[in-house]
Short mmCIF file of C-alpha atoms in Angstrom, two decimals:
data_model
loop_
_atom_site.label_atom_id
_atom_site.label_comp_id
_atom_site.label_asym_id
_atom_site.label_seq_id
_atom_site.Cartn_x
_atom_site.Cartn_y
_atom_site.Cartn_z
CA ASP X 1 43.79 101.68 107.22
CA GLN X 2 46.42 99.39 108.74
CA GLN X 3 46.22 96.18 106.73
CA VAL X 4 49.01 94.45 108.65
CA LYS X 5 49.06 94.86 112.41
CA GLN X 6 51.55 93.97 115.07
CA ASN X 7 49.73 94.78 118.27
CA SER X 8 52.65 94.32 120.65
CA PRO X 9 55.12 97.21 120.37
CA SER X 10 57.61 95.39 122.57
CA LEU X 11 58.40 91.99 124.02
CA SER X 12 60.95 90.94 126.61
CA VAL X 13 62.10 87.30 126.84
CA GLN X 14 64.68 85.45 128.90
CA GLU X 15 67.65 84.03 127.02
CA GLY X 16 67.07 80.40 126.11
CA ARG X 17 63.28 80.66 126.24
CA ILE X 18 60.87 80.88 123.31
CA SER X 19 60.00 84.23 121.74
CA ILE X 20 56.63 84.46 120.01
CA LEU X 21 55.87 87.46 117.83
CA ASN X 22 52.38 87.93 116.43
CA CYS X 23 50.93 89.57 113.34
CA ASP X 24 47.38 90.00 112.04
CA TYR X 25 46.24 91.03 108.59
CA THR X 26 42.93 92.14 107.15
CA ASN X 27 43.33 91.84 103.39
CA SER X 28 42.36 88.38 102.10
CA MET X 29 44.31 89.10 98.90
CA PHE X 30 47.55 88.68 100.83
CA ASP X 31 48.97 85.24 100.22
CA TYR X 32 52.67 85.54 100.93
CA PHE X 33 54.11 86.65 104.22
CA LEU X 34 57.59 87.56 105.38
CA TRP X 35 59.39 88.43 108.58
CA TYR X 36 62.19 90.95 108.65
CA LYS X 37 64.59 91.78 111.44
CA LYS X 38 66.03 95.26 111.89
CA TYR X 39 68.96 96.47 113.95
CA PRO X 40 69.41 100.20 114.66
CA ALA X 41 70.85 102.22 111.75
CA GLU X 42 70.58 99.24 109.42
CA GLY X 43 68.01 98.25 106.84
CA PRO X 44 65.57 95.38 107.45
CA THR X 45 67.06 91.93 106.87
CA PHE X 46 64.94 89.09 105.52
CA LEU X 47 64.42 86.30 108.04
CA ILE X 48 61.82 83.81 106.88
CA SER X 49 58.71 83.63 104.70
CA ILE X 50 55.61 81.53 104.16
CA SER X 51 53.19 81.05 101.31
CA SER X 52 49.47 80.74 101.97
CA ILE X 53 49.51 77.16 100.69
CA LYS X 54 51.44 76.21 103.82
CA ASP X 55 50.67 76.59 107.50
CA LYS X 56 54.22 76.25 108.80
CA ASN X 57 57.74 76.98 107.64
CA GLU X 58 60.83 76.26 109.66
CA ASP X 59 64.42 77.48 109.31
CA GLY X 60 66.75 76.61 112.14
CA ARG X 61 65.63 78.39 115.30
CA PHE X 62 62.91 80.27 113.42
CA THR X 63 59.44 78.95 112.63
CA VAL X 64 56.57 80.87 111.08
CA PHE X 65 52.99 79.67 111.53
CA LEU X 66 50.11 80.84 109.36
CA ASN X 67 46.42 80.58 110.29
CA LYS X 68 44.53 81.74 107.19
CA SER X 69 41.08 81.46 108.70
CA ALA X 70 42.10 83.78 111.52
CA LYS X 71 44.29 85.94 109.26
CA HIS X 72 47.06 85.54 111.78
CA LEU X 73 50.70 84.59 111.63
CA SER X 74 53.36 84.19 114.27
CA LEU X 75 57.11 83.89 114.43
CA HIS X 76 58.64 81.54 116.98
CA ILE X 77 62.28 81.83 117.94
CA VAL X 78 63.67 79.03 120.06
CA PRO X 79 65.95 79.14 121.88
CA SER X 80 66.17 82.95 122.05
CA GLN X 81 69.65 84.44 122.03
CA PRO X 82 70.91 87.93 122.94
CA GLY X 83 71.70 88.61 119.26
CA ASP X 84 68.00 88.22 118.50
CA SER X 85 67.33 91.55 120.20
CA ALA X 86 66.03 93.74 117.37
CA VAL X 87 62.83 95.12 115.87
CA TYR X 88 60.85 92.50 113.95
CA PHE X 89 58.54 93.45 111.10
CA CYS X 90 55.85 91.29 109.61
CA ALA X 91 55.14 91.97 105.92
CA ALA X 92 52.57 90.75 103.43
CA SER X 93 52.27 90.71 99.69
CA PRO X 94 49.38 90.01 97.33
CA THR X 95 50.38 87.78 94.43
CA PHE X 96 47.98 89.06 91.82
CA GLN X 97 49.78 90.01 88.66
CA GLY X 98 52.13 92.93 88.94
CA ALA X 99 51.87 93.24 92.69
CA GLN X 100 55.37 93.51 94.03
CA LYS X 101 55.14 95.79 97.00
CA LEU X 102 55.31 94.67 100.59
CA VAL X 103 52.89 95.92 103.23
CA PHE X 104 54.52 96.09 106.66
CA GLY X 105 53.27 96.04 110.21
CA GLN X 106 54.44 98.59 112.76
CA GLY X 107 57.08 96.31 114.23
CA THR X 108 57.72 94.63 117.59
CA ARG X 109 60.86 95.41 119.56
CA LEU X 110 62.22 92.15 121.00
CA THR X 111 64.63 92.27 123.90
CA ILE X 112 66.39 89.10 125.02
CA ASN X 113 67.55 89.31 128.62
CA PRO X 114 70.63 87.32 129.70
CA GLY U 1 79.00 90.49 97.61
CA ALA U 2 78.02 94.11 98.03
CA GLY U 3 74.55 94.82 99.29
CA VAL U 4 72.22 97.71 98.55
CA SER U 5 73.88 101.02 99.30
CA GLN U 6 72.26 104.40 99.84
CA SER U 7 73.64 107.90 100.05
CA PRO U 8 73.71 110.12 101.90
CA ARG U 9 73.04 108.22 105.10
CA TYR U 10 71.84 111.38 106.81
CA LYS U 11 70.41 114.53 105.29
CA VAL U 12 69.21 117.69 107.00
CA ALA U 13 67.20 120.05 104.84
CA LYS U 14 65.51 123.33 105.56
CA ARG U 15 61.84 123.43 104.76
CA GLY U 16 61.36 124.33 101.11
CA GLN U 17 64.67 122.89 99.91
CA ASP U 18 64.91 120.15 97.30
CA VAL U 19 66.71 116.90 98.14
CA ALA U 20 67.95 113.94 96.11
CA LEU U 21 68.50 110.51 97.63
CA ARG U 22 70.52 107.88 95.84
CA CYS U 23 70.20 104.10 95.77
CA ASP U 24 72.68 101.61 94.34
CA PRO U 25 70.96 98.22 94.13
CA ILE U 26 72.66 94.85 94.20
CA SER U 27 74.33 94.28 90.84
CA GLY U 28 72.02 92.52 88.42
CA HIS U 29 68.84 93.10 90.41
CA VAL U 30 66.12 94.14 88.02
CA SER U 31 63.52 95.20 90.59
CA LEU U 32 63.96 98.25 92.78
CA PHE U 33 61.67 99.65 95.46
CA TRP U 34 61.51 102.78 97.58
CA TYR U 35 59.86 102.83 101.00
CA GLN U 36 59.31 105.57 103.57
CA GLN U 37 59.59 104.73 107.26
CA ALA U 38 58.27 107.24 109.77
CA LEU U 39 59.46 107.08 113.36
CA GLY U 40 57.95 104.11 115.19
CA GLN U 41 56.24 102.76 112.09
CA GLY U 42 56.90 100.08 109.53
CA PRO U 43 58.16 100.91 106.05
CA GLU U 44 55.51 102.16 103.61
CA PHE U 45 55.75 101.52 99.89
CA LEU U 46 56.43 104.49 97.65
CA THR U 47 57.32 103.22 94.19
CA TYR U 48 58.60 100.25 92.17
CA PHE U 49 60.86 99.94 89.12
CA GLN U 50 61.46 96.99 86.88
CA ASN U 51 64.67 97.86 85.08
CA GLU U 52 64.15 101.48 83.98
CA ALA U 53 60.37 101.28 83.89
CA GLN U 54 58.45 102.71 86.82
CA LEU U 55 55.62 100.19 87.08
CA ASP U 56 53.99 101.38 90.29
CA LYS U 57 54.09 104.81 91.86
CA SER U 58 50.88 104.52 93.81
CA GLY U 59 52.59 105.17 97.15
CA LEU U 60 54.16 108.52 96.32
CA PRO U 61 52.43 110.92 98.75
CA SER U 62 52.36 113.97 96.50
CA ASP U 63 53.64 115.37 93.22
CA ARG U 64 56.61 116.76 95.15
CA PHE U 65 58.02 113.23 95.15
CA PHE U 66 59.68 111.98 92.01
CA ALA U 67 61.78 108.86 91.37
CA GLU U 68 63.82 107.76 88.41
CA ARG U 69 66.05 104.90 87.31
CA PRO U 70 67.16 105.98 83.85
CA GLU U 71 69.59 103.15 83.07
CA GLY U 72 67.94 100.41 85.04
CA SER U 73 70.53 100.42 87.80
CA VAL U 74 71.04 103.40 90.15
CA SER U 75 67.88 105.13 91.28
CA THR U 76 67.26 108.60 92.67
CA LEU U 77 64.34 109.71 94.81
CA LYS U 78 63.83 113.44 94.62
CA ILE U 79 61.69 115.46 96.99
CA GLN U 80 60.92 119.03 96.01
CA ARG U 81 60.04 121.82 98.42
CA THR U 82 60.54 119.60 101.46
CA GLN U 83 58.11 119.88 104.36
CA GLN U 84 58.42 118.74 107.95
CA GLU U 85 56.15 115.76 107.39
CA ASP U 86 58.71 114.45 104.89
CA SER U 87 61.08 113.72 107.80
CA ALA U 88 61.55 109.96 107.77
CA VAL U 89 63.98 107.20 106.84
CA TYR U 90 63.87 106.43 103.13
CA LEU U 91 64.68 102.81 102.38
CA CYS U 92 65.63 101.36 99.04
CA ALA U 93 65.29 97.65 98.31
CA SER U 94 66.13 95.47 95.32
CA SER U 95 65.40 91.95 94.17
CA PRO U 96 66.45 89.77 91.24
CA TRP U 97 62.88 88.72 90.47
CA THR U 98 60.37 90.35 88.16
CA SER U 99 57.30 88.45 89.27
CA GLY U 100 55.89 86.78 92.31
CA PRO U 101 56.22 87.80 95.90
CA TYR U 102 59.76 87.14 96.99
CA GLU U 103 62.00 88.73 99.53
CA GLN U 104 63.48 92.13 98.92
CA TYR U 105 66.96 93.17 100.02
CA PHE U 106 67.11 96.49 101.82
CA GLY U 107 69.76 99.17 102.07
CA PRO U 108 70.57 100.98 105.33
CA GLY U 109 68.32 103.92 104.48
CA THR U 110 68.71 107.68 104.35
CA ARG U 111 67.45 109.56 107.38
CA LEU U 112 65.95 112.84 106.20
CA THR U 113 65.29 115.56 108.75
CA VAL U 114 63.45 118.66 107.58
CA THR U 115 63.84 121.66 109.89
#
């Protein structure tokens, strides 16, 4: 049972344009969401997060949007740069007491073309 | 400062062998996590430690998997009688927090191949 889904295995975007990565979740207990970026042979690196009390969080070129009613979140990168080419993972966490684990999606491979 | 380190980075084991994977978390981080990442998939939670206490081991796939963190710092994930389906990247993560959902800091992983 995949509780966090990233339905696009790959995405190709022109340098300078906007990249939009999508993520859907099924568990209504999830109320904190994170995006991680992963380069080959390295561990995932934290990018940005959002709590369910917000619908948008912005950090430089990265913005995460959360639509709780649709159980959907997205990561916008603008403008896209060649160094953004990586695999992006969406992750979710329930905040009930003691819950510390992250539940990850399958990842989306983003390629930025010069 | 130094990040999370894991060793070995690559491990090849013959089916039936035992393996031990080591994780050195960021100094002072009380929480430590192990995840398993199969090829083409996202990381899947295995187990969680707060200091030396293993508070959640719900993700361990079988009793062949065992994790410990005896002094609340370094952790070891042991897999006994390895099988081909154990082939994956094993990721360790740490965080300075003991409650709430906050980001975790990941190591580079150990790629285990069982032949």
